[in-house]
Amino acid sequence: VERPVSRPPHPDGRVRAAAVALFAVKGFHGTGIRELADAAGLSSATLYHYIGTKEDLLVDIMQTSLDRLLTAAGQVLTESPSPVAAMNGLVQTHVVAHALRQAETVVVDTELRALSPERRRPIVALRDEYEDLWESVIEKGQASGSFQVPDASVARLALLQMCSGVANWYASGGRHTLAEIAEMHARLCLAMLGAGPEPGLPAAGHYIRLVAGVWGDDTTPA
Amino acid sequence: VERPVSRPPHPDGRVRAAAVALFAVKGFHGTGIRELADAAGLSSATLYHYIGTKEDLLVDIMQTSLDRLLTAAGQVLTESPSPVAAMNGLVQTHVVAHALRQAETVVVDTELRALSPERRRPIVALRDEYEDLWESVIEKGQASGSFQVPDASVARLALLQMCSGVANWYASGGRHTLAEIAEMHARLCLAMLGAGPEPGLPAAGHYIRLVAGVWGDDTTPA
């Protein structure tokens, strides 16, 4: 099947939002292309013209989400003077993104299985690049004596599962504000690494603004 | 639709194993009843006779899994003399179960969304009962001064996401043995709660045997 040359590099926001919502609730395989078109108010043919296949759409959602996480993490690392500060920022940024972009991050975290091996490879490479940033911060903290953990790689997996898990349970308007949840996670993660908080670490408001800056226009909770 | 009176309370193991494998890879909505019957070597009609609907099958898988986690947690609590010992046991048991029963626990953790509200309610109640056991151990540790956490409920969510996450990344034959992964998670969780390990806590072998005992015949990794 030939793709139209004029296809824009990123699908229309309405289609993307509909796809994120449907994939998160029904799963990639459980969402029909027709249903997707209906939810976006388009015909299946128009959808195909703008987006390509359903897999193209999933790849675009995942790539955009991981690019944003990488951009946000890069900003955190640039501004952080120590492994403890870097970890405080990585955790809070990740938690805020997973709470505000709940459906998007759940799709990224659960639907890798749906991609064909060729499409999965570059997405896994982006995910690995992001996770390697976390692991290098843990290793720097081990080297400087700030962190005491038996194994940097297992600690990185444990931290990321814990922080990504916020997307599974966060509800806005719950008992705690988003800022409280982000700060508690930073405190728990630093304790897990055997480090106390340093004086003068930025509070959650800073990272909520950082996430809003990276996610740009696309800031409505989803 | 009337269910046959002779339908056994639990579906045939072959169907259950096929369903766990398919639901984990393709999602509940992405798995057809025909495909399920084929994978189990049955006709759709025979499958229906033994199992009922696809939703009945999902409910059975979830209920069995949560019953086992509750049984294992009950044994851990009975034998543990302190909150630190109880948390060491809960974490190791949960990690071992999520590593050995990877597909089953992923289905339980991701496909609640697929259940109708009436079928979801008793499953959520079982899950809440299990999570309450964890939270009550955290609260006992706070009361006795063993644990220092800002909020027992957020700590419980963070611990469970981290330990359930093992099902997302564990690969047998990886760099660490299952026993090492279980023990490292116990150590990381206790550090997160502000507690060091106590002398004389059971090592992972004890909890691997406990899980094997509860899961009974159904011990092949899935």
XYZ file of N, CA, C and O in Angstrom, chain A residues 13-201:
756
model
N -4.147 16.053 15.885
C -4.297 15.906 17.326
C -5.576 15.218 17.776
O -5.578 14.482 18.763
N -6.648 15.449 17.008
C -7.930 14.836 17.370
C -7.854 13.310 17.260
O -8.333 12.581 18.121
N -7.236 12.834 16.192
C -7.089 11.391 15.994
C -6.197 10.811 17.079
O -6.488 9.771 17.668
N -5.102 11.519 17.353
C -4.152 11.058 18.342
C -4.814 10.941 19.721
O -4.638 9.943 20.424
N -5.600 11.965 20.082
C -6.279 11.946 21.383
C -7.280 10.795 21.445
O -7.372 10.087 22.461
N -8.015 10.594 20.353
C -8.996 9.495 20.320
C -8.285 8.151 20.438
O -8.740 7.257 21.160
N -7.151 8.033 19.747
C -6.410 6.762 19.765
C -5.853 6.477 21.151
O -5.947 5.354 21.654
N -5.286 7.492 21.785
C -4.735 7.308 23.132
C -5.836 6.828 24.076
O -5.657 5.859 24.824
N -6.990 7.478 24.017
C -8.089 7.119 24.919
C -8.583 5.695 24.647
O -8.786 4.911 25.584
N -8.748 5.343 23.381
C -9.264 4.008 23.053
C -8.228 2.921 23.346
O -8.561 1.882 23.920
N -6.975 3.145 22.952
C -5.931 2.136 23.217
C -5.786 1.901 24.720
O -5.573 0.768 25.154
N -5.886 2.964 25.516
C -5.705 2.809 26.964
C -6.829 1.983 27.573
O -6.609 1.197 28.485
N -8.052 2.146 27.072
C -9.199 1.453 27.668
C -9.409 0.070 27.063
O -9.648 -0.898 27.775
N -9.291 -0.044 25.740
C -9.620 -1.310 25.086
C -8.390 -2.077 24.603
O -8.509 -3.208 24.135
N -7.243 -1.449 24.681
C -6.033 -2.090 24.157
C -5.906 -1.841 22.659
O -6.886 -1.565 21.976
N -4.685 -1.942 22.136
C -4.426 -1.714 20.708
C -5.212 -2.708 19.857
O -5.912 -2.341 18.922
N -5.093 -4.005 20.201
C -5.762 -5.031 19.398
C -7.281 -4.967 19.534
O -7.996 -5.417 18.660
N -7.736 -4.433 20.639
C -9.176 -4.362 20.866
C -9.840 -3.154 20.222
O -11.061 -3.020 20.274
N -9.050 -2.255 19.635
C -9.594 -1.040 19.030
C -9.652 -1.190 17.517
O -8.627 -1.415 16.874
N -10.838 -1.062 16.950
C -10.990 -1.158 15.502
C -10.684 0.168 14.825
O -10.847 1.230 15.424
N -10.247 0.113 13.558
C -9.882 1.314 12.807
C -11.146 2.159 12.570
O -11.124 3.383 12.610
N -12.274 1.484 12.404
C -13.567 2.119 12.191
C -13.992 2.922 13.421
O -14.415 4.077 13.328
N -13.832 2.283 14.569
C -14.145 2.867 15.869
C -13.284 4.111 16.118
O -13.752 5.146 16.630
N -12.025 4.004 15.724
C -11.069 5.091 15.840
C -11.506 6.270 14.976
O -11.491 7.433 15.424
N -11.893 5.966 13.740
C -12.344 7.008 12.813
C -13.602 7.675 13.373
O -13.699 8.912 13.404
N -14.544 6.868 13.860
C -15.786 7.408 14.447
C -15.463 8.354 15.597
O -16.001 9.453 15.692
N -14.575 7.910 16.496
C -14.246 8.715 17.683
C -13.601 10.036 17.288
O -13.732 11.041 17.993
N -12.891 10.044 16.146
C -12.227 11.268 15.695
C -13.095 12.061 14.729
O -12.700 13.135 14.268
N -14.289 11.524 14.407
C -15.191 12.210 13.492
C -14.702 12.219 12.049
O -14.913 13.185 11.306
N -14.031 11.155 11.635
C -13.510 11.050 10.265
C -14.007 9.746 9.637
O -14.438 8.837 10.342
N -13.886 9.647 8.325
C -14.116 8.356 7.666
C -12.836 7.521 7.789
O -11.751 8.068 8.015
N -12.973 6.202 7.637
C -11.789 5.339 7.711
C -10.775 5.726 6.635
O -9.562 5.701 6.873
N -11.256 6.105 5.449
C -10.338 6.465 4.354
C -9.572 7.746 4.687
O -8.365 7.834 4.465
N -10.268 8.733 5.233
C -9.605 9.988 5.612
C -8.582 9.710 6.719
O -7.471 10.233 6.709
N -8.984 8.883 7.684
C -8.075 8.524 8.766
C -6.805 7.918 8.179
O -5.692 8.304 8.531
N -6.986 6.990 7.250
C -5.838 6.330 6.652
C -4.958 7.345 5.933
O -3.725 7.283 6.000
N -5.596 8.297 5.236
C -4.833 9.323 4.520
C -3.958 10.126 5.482
O -2.801 10.420 5.197
N -4.517 10.485 6.645
C -3.755 11.314 7.586
C -2.739 10.527 8.391
O -1.688 11.023 8.743
N -3.085 9.310 8.732
C -2.346 8.575 9.762
C -1.565 7.398 9.211
O -0.532 7.036 9.748
N -2.058 6.784 8.168
C -1.500 5.496 7.761
C -2.180 4.401 8.559
O -3.345 4.538 8.942
N -1.460 3.348 8.874
C -2.069 2.211 9.563
C -2.239 2.495 11.057
O -1.690 3.469 11.594
N -2.974 1.631 11.698
C -3.160 1.725 13.150
C -1.803 1.599 13.845
O -1.544 2.276 14.842
N -0.922 0.759 13.308
C 0.410 0.602 13.903
C 1.230 1.896 13.764
O 1.960 2.272 14.682
N 1.105 2.595 12.610
C 1.785 3.894 12.442
C 1.376 4.847 13.559
O 2.195 5.593 14.106
N 0.098 4.814 13.873
C -0.443 5.704 14.902
C 0.131 5.350 16.273
O 0.542 6.239 17.039
N 0.182 4.051 16.584
C 0.737 3.627 17.870
C 2.211 4.016 17.969
O 2.664 4.523 19.006
N 2.953 3.802 16.877
C 4.370 4.162 16.867
C 4.523 5.660 17.111
O 5.375 6.096 17.901
N 3.693 6.470 16.453
C 3.785 7.920 16.625
C 3.496 8.329 18.072
O 4.198 9.172 18.643
N 2.476 7.731 18.687
C 2.143 8.037 20.086
C 3.318 7.705 20.995
O 3.705 8.490 21.860
N 3.888 6.530 20.791
C 4.982 6.091 21.657
C 6.226 6.945 21.463
O 6.886 7.330 22.430
N 6.545 7.244 20.202
C 7.742 8.019 19.912
C 7.619 9.430 20.488
O 8.555 9.938 21.117
N 6.454 10.052 20.302
C 6.240 11.398 20.838
C 6.380 11.394 22.354
O 7.032 12.262 22.945
N 5.779 10.404 23.006
C 5.805 10.344 24.461
C 7.238 10.153 24.971
O 7.681 10.843 25.907
N 7.971 9.241 24.348
C 9.345 8.976 24.795
C 10.264 10.155 24.477
O 11.152 10.489 25.273
N 10.050 10.816 23.326
C 10.834 12.026 23.020
C 10.639 13.083 24.105
O 11.583 13.752 24.526
N 9.398 13.252 24.545
C 9.123 14.250 25.584
C 9.785 13.871 26.905
O 10.351 14.727 27.596
N 9.696 12.592 27.276
C 10.340 12.166 28.522
C 11.851 12.399 28.439
O 12.468 12.848 29.410
N 12.437 12.116 27.271
C 13.884 12.331 27.097
C 14.237 13.808 27.163
O 15.248 14.187 27.764
N 13.417 14.657 26.541
C 13.661 16.102 26.586
C 13.594 16.608 28.026
O 14.461 17.355 28.489
N 12.547 16.196 28.739
C 12.377 16.631 30.130
C 13.551 16.139 30.990
O 14.112 16.900 31.797
N 13.950 14.878 30.796
C 15.067 14.331 31.580
C 16.365 15.075 31.264
O 17.168 15.347 32.167
N 16.561 15.429 29.992
C 17.755 16.193 29.614
C 17.803 17.529 30.336
O 18.856 17.949 30.837
N 16.656 18.211 30.423
C 16.599 19.497 31.143
C 16.918 19.292 32.625
O 17.638 20.088 33.235
N 16.376 18.241 33.216
C 16.632 17.959 34.631
C 18.121 17.740 34.864
O 18.711 18.305 35.798
N 18.743 16.928 34.004
C 20.164 16.611 34.214
C 21.027 17.857 34.054
O 21.986 18.064 34.805
N 20.680 18.710 33.074
C 21.454 19.930 32.843
C 21.451 20.849 34.064
O 22.463 21.468 34.394
N 20.309 20.924 34.731
C 20.186 21.882 35.829
C 20.556 21.299 37.191
O 20.562 22.042 38.188
N 20.848 19.987 37.258
C 21.037 19.346 38.570
C 22.515 19.219 38.924
O 23.270 18.587 38.186
N 22.952 19.774 40.055
C 24.367 19.788 40.401
C 24.881 18.504 41.057
O 26.080 18.383 41.276
N 24.006 17.539 41.377
C 24.454 16.333 42.093
C 23.552 15.157 41.737
O 22.434 15.361 41.263
N 24.024 13.932 41.971
C 23.159 12.764 41.726
C 21.849 12.819 42.531
O 20.807 12.417 42.027
N 21.913 13.308 43.773
C 20.684 13.399 44.570
C 19.710 14.389 43.928
O 18.511 14.108 43.797
N 20.224 15.553 43.480
C 19.363 16.536 42.815
C 18.812 15.977 41.506
O 17.630 16.159 41.180
N 19.661 15.271 40.756
C 19.221 14.698 39.477
C 18.123 13.664 39.709
O 17.107 13.652 38.995
N 18.298 12.811 40.710
C 17.288 11.788 40.970
C 15.981 12.424 41.456
O 14.894 12.015 41.034
N 16.086 13.430 42.323
C 14.889 14.164 42.753
C 14.126 14.701 41.533
O 12.898 14.574 41.438
N 14.843 15.256 40.572
C 14.203 15.826 39.383
C 13.661 14.776 38.431
O 12.552 14.923 37.900
N 14.439 13.709 38.208
C 13.960 12.641 37.307
C 12.676 12.025 37.848
O 11.716 11.798 37.107
N 12.665 11.743 39.157
C 11.489 11.099 39.760
C 10.280 12.026 39.679
O 9.195 11.614 39.253
N 10.461 13.287 40.055
C 9.302 14.188 40.076
C 8.769 14.444 38.656
O 7.557 14.468 38.431
N 9.671 14.627 37.692
C 9.249 14.848 36.313
C 8.486 13.641 35.772
O 7.422 13.766 35.164
N 9.031 12.450 36.029
C 8.413 11.208 35.558
C 7.036 11.007 36.193
O 6.066 10.640 35.513
N 6.955 11.246 37.496
C 5.677 11.061 38.203
C 4.634 12.068 37.694
O 3.481 11.710 37.425
N 5.045 13.322 37.522
C 4.098 14.344 37.039
C 3.611 13.987 35.627
O 2.416 14.036 35.342
N 4.539 13.579 34.756
C 4.150 13.214 33.386
C 3.204 12.011 33.388
O 2.228 11.978 32.632
N 3.481 11.032 34.237
C 2.644 9.828 34.276
C 1.291 10.081 34.917
O 0.331 9.359 34.645
N 1.214 11.091 35.775
C -0.079 11.437 36.377
C -0.916 12.275 35.405
O -2.113 12.062 35.251
N -0.274 13.235 34.720
C -1.023 14.147 33.832
C -1.302 13.521 32.474
O -2.265 13.881 31.812
N -0.431 12.625 32.019
C -0.597 11.986 30.711
C -0.790 10.488 30.924
O -0.101 9.662 30.325
N -1.773 10.187 31.784
C -2.008 8.833 32.268
C -2.244 7.830 31.128
O -1.564 6.812 31.035
N -3.202 8.143 30.259
C -3.559 7.206 29.193
C -2.381 7.021 28.240
O -2.035 5.899 27.856
N -1.747 8.126 27.863
C -0.609 8.069 26.933
C 0.509 7.176 27.475
O 1.050 6.333 26.757
N 0.857 7.356 28.755
C 1.975 6.593 29.303
C 1.592 5.128 29.543
O 2.433 4.243 29.394
N 0.317 4.866 29.863
C -0.112 3.472 29.997
C 0.001 2.768 28.645
O 0.464 1.624 28.560
N -0.376 3.448 27.567
C -0.249 2.855 26.231
C 1.213 2.562 25.915
O 1.562 1.473 25.447
N 2.106 3.509 26.205
C 3.534 3.295 25.955
C 4.035 2.106 26.775
O 4.801 1.274 26.284
N 3.588 2.018 28.034
C 4.119 0.988 28.928
C 3.530 -0.400 28.671
O 4.150 -1.395 29.026
N 2.332 -0.492 28.072
C 1.701 -1.817 27.955
C 1.589 -2.321 26.523
O 1.363 -3.506 26.324
N 1.722 -1.464 25.512
C 1.431 -1.922 24.154
C 2.669 -2.141 23.279
O 2.535 -2.337 22.077
N 3.847 -2.122 23.874
C 5.049 -2.508 23.115
C 4.857 -3.878 22.475
O 5.316 -4.128 21.360
N 4.167 -4.762 23.189
C 3.881 -6.118 22.712
C 3.139 -6.121 21.382
O 3.170 -7.097 20.634
N 2.405 -5.026 21.093
C 1.574 -4.984 19.888
C 2.375 -4.634 18.635
O 1.887 -4.814 17.525
N 3.590 -4.112 18.792
C 4.366 -3.693 17.621
C 5.088 -4.870 16.975
O 5.561 -5.769 17.667
N 5.198 -4.832 15.660
C 6.000 -5.821 14.945
C 7.470 -5.576 15.303
O 7.838 -4.464 15.675
N 8.306 -6.614 15.191
C 9.712 -6.477 15.605
C 10.407 -5.269 14.971
O 11.156 -4.567 15.661
N 10.151 -4.987 13.696
C 10.856 -3.867 13.028
C 10.407 -2.523 13.587
O 11.197 -1.582 13.671
N 9.136 -2.411 13.912
C 8.648 -1.145 14.454
C 9.002 -1.018 15.929
O 9.075 0.075 16.473
N 9.173 -2.161 16.592
C 9.448 -2.130 18.030
C 10.870 -1.648 18.310
O 11.120 -0.942 19.276
N 11.815 -2.022 17.409
C 13.234 -1.783 17.665
C 13.548 -0.316 17.984
O 14.149 -0.024 19.023
N 13.144 0.651 17.122
C 13.486 2.053 17.437
C 12.779 2.579 18.690
O 13.324 3.444 19.387
N 11.600 2.048 18.996
C 10.897 2.486 20.210
C 11.623 1.961 21.450
O 11.849 2.700 22.419
N 12.021 0.693 21.401
C 12.772 0.121 22.513
C 14.103 0.867 22.692
O 14.552 1.101 23.812
N 14.710 1.295 21.571
C 15.971 2.049 21.662
C 15.755 3.375 22.394
O 16.573 3.773 23.231
N 14.649 4.059 22.108
C 14.339 5.309 22.818
C 14.103 5.046 24.301
O 14.572 5.778 25.167
N 13.338 3.998 24.585
C 13.061 3.653 25.982
C 14.357 3.321 26.711
O 14.585 3.761 27.841
N 15.236 2.568 26.050
C 16.517 2.206 26.678
C 17.365 3.453 26.927
O 18.047 3.546 27.953
N 17.319 4.405 25.978
C 18.097 5.636 26.139
C 17.621 6.374 27.395
O 18.417 6.853 28.208
N 16.290 6.416 27.569
C 15.713 7.082 28.735
C 16.102 6.349 30.026
O 16.536 6.972 31.005
N 15.977 5.039 30.014
C 16.277 4.267 31.226
C 17.774 4.322 31.555
O 18.159 4.305 32.723
N 18.610 4.406 30.498
C 20.057 4.513 30.727
C 20.413 5.822 31.445
O 21.361 5.860 32.230
N 19.641 6.904 31.168
C 19.871 8.159 31.892
C 19.680 7.947 33.387
O 20.465 8.427 34.204
N 18.610 7.233 33.741
C 18.353 6.944 35.160
C 19.487 6.116 35.754
O 19.983 6.411 36.838
N 19.883 5.082 35.015
C 20.902 4.186 35.565
C 22.241 4.911 35.734
O 22.949 4.682 36.721
N 22.568 5.835 34.803
C 23.850 6.537 34.932
C 23.828 7.477 36.142
O 24.857 7.676 36.792
N 22.675 8.022 36.474
C 22.572 8.837 37.691
C 22.776 7.956 38.930
O 23.472 8.342 39.876
N 22.174 6.771 38.922
C 22.360 5.857 40.064
C 23.842 5.491 40.203
O 24.403 5.503 41.304
N 24.493 5.205 39.065
C 25.912 4.823 39.116
C 26.781 5.986 39.615
O 27.717 5.772 40.382
N 26.459 7.211 39.183
C 27.227 8.371 39.676
C 27.056 8.513 41.181
O 28.000 8.822 41.898
N 25.830 8.284 41.668
C 25.579 8.367 43.104
C 26.284 7.263 43.882
O 26.740 7.483 45.007
N 26.367 6.078 43.272
C 27.133 4.994 43.912
C 28.610 5.387 44.007
O 29.248 5.217 45.033
N 29.136 5.940 42.880
C 30.563 6.292 42.829
C 30.897 7.399 43.827
O 31.957 7.387 44.457
N 29.961 8.360 43.993
C 30.243 9.477 44.895
C 29.910 9.138 46.348
O 30.132 9.952 47.246
N 29.346 7.965 46.579
C 29.003 7.562 47.942
C 27.646 8.068 48.417
O 27.262 7.842 49.561
N 26.885 8.756 47.541
C 25.557 9.246 47.945
C 24.530 8.126 48.006
O 23.577 8.187 48.781
N 24.663 7.148 47.113
C 23.672 6.067 47.034
C 24.302 4.745 47.462
O 25.439 4.444 47.090
N 23.542 3.966 48.235
C 23.975 2.612 48.609
C 22.950 1.620 48.083
O 21.881 1.470 48.696
N 23.217 1.013 46.947
C 22.319 -0.032 46.446
C 23.149 -1.208 45.973
O 24.268 -1.037 45.491
N 22.575 -2.423 46.094
C 23.347 -3.607 45.714
C 23.626 -3.649 44.209
O 24.660 -4.147 43.790
N 22.714 -3.133 43.384
C 22.855 -3.297 41.928
C 22.132 -2.139 41.239
O 20.923 -1.953 41.416
N 22.868 -1.354 40.434
C 22.280 -0.157 39.809
C 21.159 -0.518 38.839
O 20.154 0.192 38.723
N 21.312 -1.630 38.150
C 20.339 -1.993 37.128
C 19.010 -2.438 37.755
O 17.918 -2.044 37.297
N 19.073 -3.254 38.803
C 17.835 -3.665 39.488
C 17.190 -2.458 40.176
O 15.969 -2.291 40.161
N 18.012 -1.574 40.753
C 17.462 -0.369 41.397
C 16.745 0.511 40.364
O 15.666 1.042 40.626
N 17.332 0.637 39.169
C 16.714 1.446 38.102
C 15.362 0.843 37.693
O 14.365 1.558 37.574
N 15.319 -0.474 37.512
C 14.049 -1.124 37.165
C 13.006 -0.896 38.263
O 11.850 -0.572 37.983
N 13.416 -1.075 39.512
C 12.479 -0.923 40.632
C 11.957 0.507 40.716
O 10.745 0.743 40.863
N 12.859 1.489 40.590
C 12.446 2.901 40.651
C 11.464 3.238 39.527
O 10.443 3.902 39.744
N 11.789 2.799 38.301
C 10.948 3.153 37.161
C 9.577 2.485 37.229
O 8.561 3.105 36.908
N 9.522 1.223 37.673
C 8.222 0.569 37.800
C 7.371 1.300 38.828
O 6.171 1.504 38.634
N 7.984 1.686 39.931
C 7.268 2.402 40.994
C 6.722 3.733 40.482
O 5.568 4.083 40.723
N 7.556 4.480 39.752
C 7.149 5.825 39.315
C 6.190 5.772 38.128
O 5.254 6.570 38.036
N 6.392 4.819 37.209
C 5.441 4.658 36.103
C 4.095 4.185 36.626
O 3.050 4.505 36.050
N 4.124 3.420 37.711
C 2.902 2.892 38.292
C 1.911 3.964 38.725
O 0.723 3.689 38.869
N 2.392 5.187 38.916
C 1.487 6.292 39.277
C 0.367 6.424 38.238
O -0.776 6.732 38.584
N 0.690 6.145 36.964
C -0.338 6.211 35.904
C -1.460 5.198 36.142
O -2.575 5.375 35.656
N -1.176 4.122 36.892
C -2.200 3.106 37.156
C -3.178 3.497 38.259
O -4.257 2.923 38.343
N -2.769 4.424 39.135
C -3.650 4.681 40.283
C -3.967 6.147 40.504
O -4.887 6.475 41.264
N -3.232 7.066 39.876
C -3.447 8.489 40.154
C -4.863 8.925 39.748
O -5.338 8.588 38.671
N -5.509 9.671 40.625
C -6.795 10.281 40.282
C -6.743 11.729 40.741
O -6.501 12.001 41.925
N -6.928 12.653 39.802
C -6.893 14.058 40.210
C -8.071 14.301 41.143
O -9.136 13.707 40.994
N -7.863 15.136 42.151
C -8.914 15.339 43.144
C -8.890 14.303 44.247
O -9.788 14.240 45.076
N -7.852 13.456 44.268
C -7.706 12.465 45.335
C -7.241 13.114 46.640
O -7.197 14.338 46.767
N -6.847 12.263 47.579
C -6.513 12.731 48.924
C -5.280 13.629 48.943
O -5.131 14.486 49.809
N -4.376 13.431 47.967
C -3.150 14.217 47.891
C -3.113 14.998 46.584
O -3.601 14.526 45.569
N -2.479 16.181 46.625
C -2.267 16.917 45.380
C -1.180 16.223 44.563
O -0.397 15.426 45.099
N -1.133 16.575 43.276
C -0.077 16.042 42.417
C 1.301 16.406 42.967
O 2.228 15.583 42.965
N 1.431 17.638 43.458
C 2.730 18.076 44.008
C 3.123 17.202 45.195
O 4.286 16.785 45.319
N 2.166 16.891 46.068
C 2.475 16.043 47.225
C 2.911 14.641 46.783
O 3.866 14.072 47.327
N 2.197 14.099 45.800
C 2.534 12.748 45.323
C 3.927 12.737 44.706
O 4.734 11.828 44.960
N 4.238 13.763 43.891
C 5.572 13.823 43.264
C 6.661 13.936 44.327
O 7.682 13.234 44.273
N 6.447 14.803 45.321
C 7.475 14.995 46.355
C 7.627 13.761 47.247
O 8.735 13.398 47.638
N 6.493 13.088 47.558
C 6.598 11.863 48.361
C 7.360 10.788 47.596
O 8.159 10.048 48.184
N 7.115 10.694 46.287
C 7.849 9.691 45.507
C 9.351 9.994 45.482
O 10.171 9.086 45.565
N 9.690 11.274 45.345
C 11.115 11.633 45.362
C 11.733 11.225 46.696
O 12.822 10.649 46.756
N 11.014 11.496 47.789
C 11.535 11.158 49.111
C 11.683 9.638 49.278
O 12.691 9.161 49.789
N 10.661 8.875 48.827
C 10.721 7.417 48.932
C 11.854 6.849 48.078
O 12.570 5.939 48.495
N 12.016 7.393 46.857
C 13.071 6.891 45.964
C 14.450 7.190 46.537
O 15.348 6.339 46.487
N 14.645 8.390 47.071
C 15.948 8.718 47.653
C 16.224 7.832 48.867
O 17.353 7.349 49.052
N 15.197 7.566 49.685
C 15.381 6.665 50.831
C 15.766 5.273 50.355
O 16.649 4.616 50.919
N 15.099 4.812 49.282
C 15.394 3.501 48.720
C 16.851 3.409 48.284
O 17.476 2.354 48.378
N 17.395 4.510 47.784
C 18.786 4.547 47.339
C 19.753 4.819 48.494
O 20.956 4.961 48.292
N 19.202 4.932 49.707
C 20.060 5.147 50.865
C 20.516 6.583 51.020
O 21.510 6.851 51.698
N 19.817 7.536 50.410
C 20.195 8.946 50.490
C 19.084 9.756 51.124
O 17.906 9.496 50.887
N 19.451 10.722 51.920
C 18.465 11.660 52.438
C 18.299 12.795 51.451
O 19.092 12.927 50.519
N 17.263 13.620 51.599
C 17.123 14.782 50.734
C 18.201 15.817 51.053
O 18.602 15.967 52.211
N 18.710 16.509 50.016
C 19.646 17.620 50.221
C 18.864 18.903 50.431
O 17.764 19.045 49.905
N 19.430 19.875 51.175
C 18.748 21.167 51.282
C 18.729 21.841 49.911
O 19.646 21.659 49.108
N 17.655 22.600 49.645
C 17.606 23.416 48.438
C 17.195 22.694 47.169
O 17.317 23.246 46.080
N 16.702 21.448 47.283
C 16.198 20.777 46.079
C 14.907 21.451 45.616
O 14.070 21.808 46.443
